[in-house]
mmCIF file of C-alpha atoms and ligand atoms in Angstrom:
data_model
loop_
_atom_site.group_PDB
_atom_site.id
_atom_site.type_symbol
_atom_site.label_atom_id
_atom_site.label_comp_id
_atom_site.label_asym_id
_atom_site.label_seq_id
_atom_site.Cartn_x
_atom_site.Cartn_y
_atom_site.Cartn_z
ATOM 1 C CA UNK A 946 7.642 32.361 -53.358
ATOM 2 C CA UNK A 947 9.908 32.282 -50.193
ATOM 3 C CA UNK A 948 7.273 31.193 -47.503
ATOM 4 C CA UNK A 949 5.864 28.604 -49.733
ATOM 5 C CA UNK A 950 9.238 27.037 -50.215
ATOM 6 C CA UNK A 951 9.752 27.268 -46.296
ATOM 7 C CA UNK A 952 6.264 25.448 -46.123
ATOM 8 C CA UNK A 953 7.328 22.722 -48.335
ATOM 9 C CA UNK A 954 10.725 22.078 -46.804
ATOM 10 C CA UNK A 955 9.233 21.763 -43.231
ATOM 11 C CA UNK A 956 6.519 19.548 -44.739
ATOM 12 C CA UNK A 957 9.506 17.331 -46.262
ATOM 13 C CA UNK A 958 11.465 17.380 -42.855
ATOM 14 C CA UNK A 959 8.514 16.657 -40.715
ATOM 15 C CA UNK A 960 7.108 13.949 -43.077
ATOM 16 C CA UNK A 961 10.486 12.254 -42.882
ATOM 17 C CA UNK A 962 11.345 12.756 -39.206
ATOM 18 C CA UNK A 963 8.360 13.605 -36.958
ATOM 19 C CA UNK A 964 5.808 10.996 -36.551
ATOM 20 C CA UNK A 965 2.887 12.505 -35.426
ATOM 21 C CA UNK A 966 -0.420 10.474 -34.044
ATOM 22 C CA UNK A 967 -3.782 10.728 -32.841
ATOM 23 C CA UNK A 968 -2.906 12.772 -29.916
ATOM 24 C CA UNK A 969 -1.170 15.351 -31.341
ATOM 25 C CA UNK A 970 -3.108 15.521 -34.564
ATOM 26 C CA UNK A 971 -6.386 16.140 -32.618
ATOM 27 C CA UNK A 972 -4.708 18.285 -30.213
ATOM 28 C CA UNK A 973 -4.293 20.793 -33.126
ATOM 29 C CA UNK A 974 -7.631 19.821 -34.816
ATOM 30 C CA UNK A 975 -9.572 20.451 -31.598
ATOM 31 C CA UNK A 976 -7.575 24.079 -30.845
ATOM 32 C CA UNK A 977 -8.664 25.418 -34.489
ATOM 33 C CA UNK A 978 -12.318 23.904 -34.169
ATOM 34 C CA UNK A 979 -12.340 25.916 -30.658
ATOM 35 C CA UNK A 980 -11.340 29.112 -32.421
ATOM 36 C CA UNK A 981 -7.635 29.035 -31.010
ATOM 37 C CA UNK A 982 -5.040 30.854 -32.858
ATOM 38 C CA UNK A 983 -3.138 28.685 -35.089
ATOM 39 C CA UNK A 984 0.226 29.472 -33.307
ATOM 40 C CA UNK A 985 1.360 26.407 -31.702
ATOM 41 C CA UNK A 986 4.851 25.476 -32.429
ATOM 42 C CA UNK A 987 5.333 23.508 -35.569
ATOM 43 C CA UNK A 988 5.671 19.594 -35.893
ATOM 44 C CA UNK A 989 9.510 20.062 -35.904
ATOM 45 C CA UNK A 990 10.035 22.269 -33.375
ATOM 46 C CA UNK A 991 7.526 20.618 -31.081
ATOM 47 C CA UNK A 992 10.135 17.312 -31.274
ATOM 48 C CA UNK A 993 13.002 19.956 -30.824
ATOM 49 C CA UNK A 994 11.402 20.734 -27.938
ATOM 50 C CA UNK A 995 11.145 16.989 -26.858
ATOM 51 C CA UNK A 996 14.656 15.994 -27.668
ATOM 52 C CA UNK A 997 15.777 19.108 -25.236
ATOM 53 C CA UNK A 998 14.104 17.703 -22.650
ATOM 54 C CA UNK A 999 14.981 14.251 -23.415
ATOM 55 C CA UNK A 1000 18.530 15.006 -23.562
ATOM 56 C CA UNK A 1001 18.862 16.803 -20.798
ATOM 57 C CA UNK A 1002 17.464 14.284 -18.820
ATOM 58 C CA UNK A 1003 14.573 16.531 -17.594
ATOM 59 C CA UNK A 1004 12.360 15.432 -14.961
ATOM 60 C CA UNK A 1005 10.332 18.898 -14.201
ATOM 61 C CA UNK A 1006 9.158 21.209 -16.707
ATOM 62 C CA UNK A 1007 7.767 24.536 -16.810
ATOM 63 C CA UNK A 1008 5.893 26.265 -19.527
ATOM 64 C CA UNK A 1009 4.499 29.821 -19.908
ATOM 65 C CA UNK A 1010 1.720 29.774 -22.700
ATOM 66 C CA UNK A 1011 -0.232 26.897 -23.180
ATOM 67 C CA UNK A 1012 -2.818 27.530 -25.867
ATOM 68 C CA UNK A 1013 -4.078 24.079 -26.947
ATOM 69 C CA UNK A 1014 -1.589 22.334 -25.239
ATOM 70 C CA UNK A 1015 0.187 21.141 -28.585
ATOM 71 C CA UNK A 1016 4.162 21.672 -27.011
ATOM 72 C CA UNK A 1017 2.959 20.519 -23.328
ATOM 73 C CA UNK A 1018 2.157 17.170 -24.881
ATOM 74 C CA UNK A 1019 5.597 16.853 -26.802
ATOM 75 C CA UNK A 1020 7.576 18.147 -23.713
ATOM 76 C CA UNK A 1021 5.025 16.106 -21.469
ATOM 77 C CA UNK A 1022 6.233 12.897 -23.516
ATOM 78 C CA UNK A 1023 9.931 13.555 -22.786
ATOM 79 C CA UNK A 1024 9.232 13.109 -19.145
ATOM 80 C CA UNK A 1025 9.873 9.791 -17.235
ATOM 81 C CA UNK A 1026 6.552 8.623 -15.028
ATOM 82 C CA UNK A 1027 7.687 10.261 -12.053
ATOM 83 C CA UNK A 1028 8.276 13.638 -14.008
ATOM 84 C CA UNK A 1029 6.047 17.057 -13.681
ATOM 85 C CA UNK A 1030 5.219 19.898 -16.135
ATOM 86 C CA UNK A 1031 3.277 22.733 -15.142
ATOM 87 C CA UNK A 1032 1.871 24.892 -17.373
ATOM 88 C CA UNK A 1033 0.978 28.359 -17.221
ATOM 89 C CA UNK A 1034 -2.352 29.942 -19.092
ATOM 90 C CA UNK A 1035 -3.768 33.210 -18.796
ATOM 91 C CA UNK A 1036 -7.081 32.639 -20.860
ATOM 92 C CA UNK A 1037 -9.400 30.151 -19.461
ATOM 93 C CA UNK A 1038 -11.095 28.631 -22.490
ATOM 94 C CA UNK A 1039 -7.529 28.056 -23.742
ATOM 95 C CA UNK A 1040 -6.713 26.109 -20.620
ATOM 96 C CA UNK A 1041 -10.138 24.205 -20.977
ATOM 97 C CA UNK A 1042 -9.504 22.945 -24.487
ATOM 98 C CA UNK A 1043 -5.585 22.451 -23.328
ATOM 99 C CA UNK A 1044 -6.794 20.294 -20.250
ATOM 100 C CA UNK A 1045 -8.981 17.919 -22.669
ATOM 101 C CA UNK A 1046 -6.202 17.604 -25.254
ATOM 102 C CA UNK A 1047 -3.463 16.706 -22.512
ATOM 103 C CA UNK A 1048 -6.123 14.349 -20.771
ATOM 104 C CA UNK A 1049 -6.527 12.790 -24.309
ATOM 105 C CA UNK A 1050 -2.710 12.171 -24.633
ATOM 106 C CA UNK A 1051 -2.575 10.459 -21.225
ATOM 107 C CA UNK A 1052 -0.830 13.075 -19.519
ATOM 108 C CA UNK A 1053 -3.334 14.409 -17.256
ATOM 109 C CA UNK A 1054 -1.571 13.071 -13.965
ATOM 110 C CA UNK A 1055 2.038 14.388 -14.986
ATOM 111 C CA UNK A 1056 0.372 18.063 -15.922
ATOM 112 C CA UNK A 1057 -0.527 20.798 -13.750
ATOM 113 C CA UNK A 1058 -2.149 23.764 -15.592
ATOM 114 C CA UNK A 1059 -2.404 26.941 -13.528
ATOM 115 C CA UNK A 1060 -4.929 29.566 -15.168
ATOM 116 C CA UNK A 1061 -4.252 33.120 -14.673
ATOM 117 C CA UNK A 1062 -1.991 35.843 -15.849
ATOM 118 C CA UNK A 1063 2.062 34.552 -15.570
ATOM 119 C CA UNK A 1064 3.053 37.584 -13.842
ATOM 120 C CA UNK A 1065 0.607 36.734 -11.063
ATOM 121 C CA UNK A 1066 0.882 32.744 -11.141
ATOM 122 C CA UNK A 1067 4.674 32.695 -11.282
ATOM 123 C CA UNK A 1068 5.143 34.372 -7.733
ATOM 124 C CA UNK A 1069 2.946 32.329 -6.320
ATOM 125 C CA UNK A 1070 4.875 29.227 -7.649
ATOM 126 C CA UNK A 1071 8.135 30.735 -6.182
ATOM 127 C CA UNK A 1072 5.878 30.835 -2.945
ATOM 128 C CA UNK A 1073 5.389 27.145 -3.003
ATOM 129 C CA UNK A 1074 9.080 26.325 -2.799
ATOM 130 C CA UNK A 1075 8.802 23.598 -5.097
ATOM 131 C CA UNK A 1076 11.764 21.732 -6.329
ATOM 132 C CA UNK A 1077 13.275 23.731 -9.294
ATOM 133 C CA UNK A 1078 12.560 23.448 -12.760
ATOM 134 C CA UNK A 1079 14.872 21.439 -15.156
ATOM 135 C CA UNK A 1080 13.398 22.982 -18.128
ATOM 136 C CA UNK A 1081 11.534 26.315 -19.085
ATOM 137 C CA UNK A 1082 9.606 27.098 -22.607
ATOM 138 C CA UNK A 1083 8.978 30.476 -22.397
ATOM 139 C CA UNK A 1084 5.995 31.055 -25.142
ATOM 140 C CA UNK A 1085 3.373 33.695 -23.933
ATOM 141 C CA UNK A 1086 2.868 36.940 -24.621
ATOM 142 C CA UNK A 1087 5.440 38.407 -25.733
ATOM 143 C CA UNK A 1088 5.955 41.630 -24.276
ATOM 144 C CA UNK A 1089 6.689 40.624 -20.458
ATOM 145 C CA UNK A 1090 9.499 38.190 -21.851
ATOM 146 C CA UNK A 1091 12.286 39.358 -20.115
ATOM 147 C CA UNK A 1092 10.309 39.589 -16.680
ATOM 148 C CA UNK A 1093 8.919 35.867 -17.443
ATOM 149 C CA UNK A 1094 13.081 35.041 -17.765
ATOM 150 C CA UNK A 1095 13.942 36.670 -14.303
ATOM 151 C CA UNK A 1096 10.940 34.325 -13.062
ATOM 152 C CA UNK A 1097 12.212 31.220 -14.834
ATOM 153 C CA UNK A 1098 15.296 31.885 -13.569
ATOM 154 C CA UNK A 1099 14.462 32.056 -9.860
ATOM 155 C CA UNK A 1100 12.941 28.678 -10.615
ATOM 156 C CA UNK A 1101 15.792 27.366 -12.538
ATOM 157 C CA UNK A 1102 18.855 25.188 -10.648
ATOM 158 C CA UNK A 1103 22.711 25.208 -12.291
ATOM 159 C CA UNK A 1104 22.125 23.088 -15.224
ATOM 160 C CA UNK A 1105 18.615 24.118 -16.167
ATOM 161 C CA UNK A 1106 17.584 25.020 -19.493
ATOM 162 C CA UNK A 1107 15.318 27.944 -20.246
ATOM 163 C CA UNK A 1108 13.984 27.970 -23.962
ATOM 164 C CA UNK A 1109 12.453 31.154 -25.236
ATOM 165 C CA UNK A 1110 10.092 31.335 -28.404
ATOM 166 C CA UNK A 1111 9.593 33.805 -31.237
ATOM 167 C CA UNK A 1112 12.839 35.905 -30.416
ATOM 168 C CA UNK A 1113 13.190 37.040 -34.088
ATOM 169 C CA UNK A 1114 9.900 38.222 -35.021
ATOM 170 C CA UNK A 1115 10.319 38.175 -38.965
ATOM 171 C CA UNK A 1116 13.597 39.875 -38.170
ATOM 172 C CA UNK A 1117 12.251 42.768 -36.481
ATOM 173 C CA UNK A 1118 14.546 42.122 -33.163
ATOM 174 C CA UNK A 1119 17.631 43.459 -35.098
ATOM 175 C CA UNK A 1120 15.578 46.848 -35.431
ATOM 176 C CA UNK A 1121 16.613 49.205 -32.543
ATOM 177 C CA UNK A 1122 14.311 51.779 -33.832
ATOM 178 C CA UNK A 1123 11.367 49.590 -33.981
ATOM 179 C CA UNK A 1124 8.488 50.524 -31.483
ATOM 180 C CA UNK A 1125 6.464 47.082 -32.019
ATOM 181 C CA UNK A 1126 6.069 45.897 -28.540
ATOM 182 C CA UNK A 1127 6.690 42.464 -29.045
ATOM 183 C CA UNK A 1128 10.092 43.558 -30.533
ATOM 184 C CA UNK A 1129 10.726 45.863 -27.827
ATOM 185 C CA UNK A 1130 9.918 43.013 -25.585
ATOM 186 C CA UNK A 1131 12.591 40.734 -26.825
ATOM 187 C CA UNK A 1132 14.947 43.402 -27.202
ATOM 188 C CA UNK A 1133 14.804 43.679 -23.462
ATOM 189 C CA UNK A 1134 14.957 39.862 -23.371
ATOM 190 C CA UNK A 1135 18.567 40.168 -25.247
ATOM 191 C CA UNK A 1136 19.827 42.933 -23.058
ATOM 192 C CA UNK A 1137 18.683 41.094 -19.749
ATOM 193 C CA UNK A 1138 20.604 37.963 -21.301
ATOM 194 C CA UNK A 1139 23.466 40.066 -21.861
ATOM 195 C CA UNK A 1140 23.726 41.227 -18.833
ATOM 196 C CA UNK A 1141 23.050 38.022 -16.681
ATOM 197 C CA UNK A 1142 26.175 36.359 -15.626
ATOM 198 C CA UNK A 1143 24.546 33.280 -14.470
ATOM 199 C CA UNK A 1144 23.381 31.834 -17.693
ATOM 200 C CA UNK A 1145 25.453 31.328 -21.028
ATOM 201 C CA UNK A 1146 23.248 31.722 -23.938
ATOM 202 C CA UNK A 1147 22.544 31.738 -27.562
ATOM 203 C CA UNK A 1148 19.664 32.385 -30.017
ATOM 204 C CA UNK A 1149 19.074 30.933 -33.456
ATOM 205 C CA UNK A 1150 17.000 32.214 -36.328
ATOM 206 C CA UNK A 1151 14.418 29.721 -37.904
ATOM 207 C CA UNK A 1152 12.662 29.749 -41.029
ATOM 208 C CA UNK A 1153 9.511 27.251 -42.078
ATOM 209 C CA UNK A 1154 5.973 26.924 -42.181
ATOM 210 C CA UNK A 1155 5.697 29.840 -39.213
ATOM 211 C CA UNK A 1156 7.843 32.278 -41.426
ATOM 212 C CA UNK A 1157 11.181 33.494 -40.144
ATOM 213 C CA UNK A 1158 11.471 33.580 -36.396
ATOM 214 C CA UNK A 1159 13.971 31.902 -33.788
ATOM 215 C CA UNK A 1160 14.427 30.588 -30.201
ATOM 216 C CA UNK A 1161 17.146 31.638 -26.990
ATOM 217 C CA UNK A 1162 18.794 28.444 -25.649
ATOM 218 C CA UNK A 1163 20.121 29.540 -22.398
ATOM 219 C CA UNK A 1164 21.635 27.526 -19.903
ATOM 220 C CA UNK A 1165 22.319 28.232 -16.233
ATOM 221 C CA UNK A 1166 25.426 28.199 -15.320
ATOM 222 C CA UNK A 1167 25.649 29.978 -12.026
ATOM 223 C CA UNK A 1168 23.493 29.622 -8.663
ATOM 224 C CA UNK A 1169 20.404 31.530 -9.071
ATOM 225 C CA UNK A 1170 19.360 31.318 -4.740
HETATM 226 N N1 LIG B 1353 3.236 27.295 -26.548
HETATM 227 C C1 LIG B 1353 2.199 26.908 -27.341
HETATM 228 C C2 LIG B 1353 1.469 28.322 -27.857
HETATM 229 C C3 LIG B 1353 1.521 29.063 -26.876
HETATM 230 S S1 LIG B 1353 0.554 30.611 -27.774
HETATM 231 C C4 LIG B 1353 2.504 25.845 -28.310
HETATM 232 O O1 LIG B 1353 3.386 25.902 -29.090
HETATM 233 O O2 LIG B 1353 1.487 24.650 -28.580
HETATM 234 C C5 LIG B 1353 0.762 31.924 -26.567
HETATM 235 C C6 LIG B 1353 -0.215 31.414 -25.155
HETATM 236 O O3 LIG B 1353 0.003 32.397 -24.341
HETATM 237 C C7 LIG B 1353 -1.792 31.870 -25.402
HETATM 238 O O4 LIG B 1353 -2.452 30.602 -25.121
HETATM 239 C C8 LIG B 1353 -1.728 32.901 -24.684
HETATM 240 O O5 LIG B 1353 -3.141 32.829 -23.935
HETATM 241 C C9 LIG B 1353 -1.256 32.550 -23.433
HETATM 242 N N2 LIG B 1353 -1.183 33.845 -22.962
HETATM 243 C C10 LIG B 1353 -0.988 35.512 -23.589
HETATM 244 N N3 LIG B 1353 -0.980 36.496 -22.097
HETATM 245 C C11 LIG B 1353 -0.294 35.775 -21.424
HETATM 246 C C12 LIG B 1353 0.194 35.722 -19.726
HETATM 247 N N4 LIG B 1353 -0.057 36.975 -19.388
HETATM 248 N N5 LIG B 1353 -0.043 34.757 -18.858
HETATM 249 C C13 LIG B 1353 0.020 33.653 -19.282
HETATM 250 N N6 LIG B 1353 -0.324 32.926 -20.467
HETATM 251 C C14 LIG B 1353 -0.500 34.307 -21.133
HETATM 252 C C1 LIG B 1354 2.556 34.542 -31.822
HETATM 253 C C2 LIG B 1354 2.852 33.757 -30.620
HETATM 254 C C3 LIG B 1354 3.863 32.754 -30.705
HETATM 255 O O1 LIG B 1354 3.756 31.802 -29.543
HETATM 256 C C4 LIG B 1354 4.066 32.185 -32.082
HETATM 257 O O2 LIG B 1354 4.798 30.997 -31.758
HETATM 258 C C5 LIG B 1354 3.777 33.069 -33.057
HETATM 259 C C6 LIG B 1354 2.835 33.834 -32.891
HETATM 260 C C7 LIG B 1354 1.894 35.675 -31.983
HETATM 261 O O3 LIG B 1354 1.615 35.930 -30.413
HETATM 262 O O4 LIG B 1354 1.786 36.450 -32.818
HETATM 263 MG MG1 LIG B 1355 5.522 30.414 -30.028
#
């Protein structure tokens, strides 16, 4: 009953405020047809990412966890023509599906996809000495999220935003006794955030068509290098 209501409300909100289009719809359809798990951000969450990127004036975006590129398209659309998005994906099949979806959305020029486990590709990204990212969206496997956050911080500047998906896990995050690996992983993230003087952060619970979850929003306020 509750989940049904959350889903109905999400559909209502999305119908009123979130204009989908061919590129976004086909990204979801192609991903499902290719057997990818249906765990993309919802349309209203995708638009929230887009609005965070637009409002912060982000020109360089990092995404950890591409899947079929649905969130990539939302974030990529917030960029100015000279903007760049780097997205990291471990699964070559996901990466291939995403690449086609991103190209169909007209974003191939702005998006660089790096295929490989993020704990291997993030150090290489640091070695490239690229300009720092203005916004990072962390949404890959959940256990090493604290490590992804640490790497994201190294790739940020004062004023960068770091957004982390799936930090509530149906409420599991509040259970200190949980041995569920993603819950343990997210509690490590919150410990790292609580001890980190270079960021100021909050977290918000969400309900909707993907159930009960939440996200972290962290602003980098202290020098990171
Ligand atoms: N951001 C996407 C959803 C990502 S789902 C969206 O909202 O549209 C999580 C993705 O992270 C999956 O595609 C999975 O293959 C990928 N992933 C899992 N482990 C990873 C790792 N170690 N490094 C990089 N990506 C990983
Ligand atoms: C899972 C991953 C996600 O990124 C998400 O938004 C929901 C669920 C998962 O791995 O279960
Ligand atoms: Mg997610």
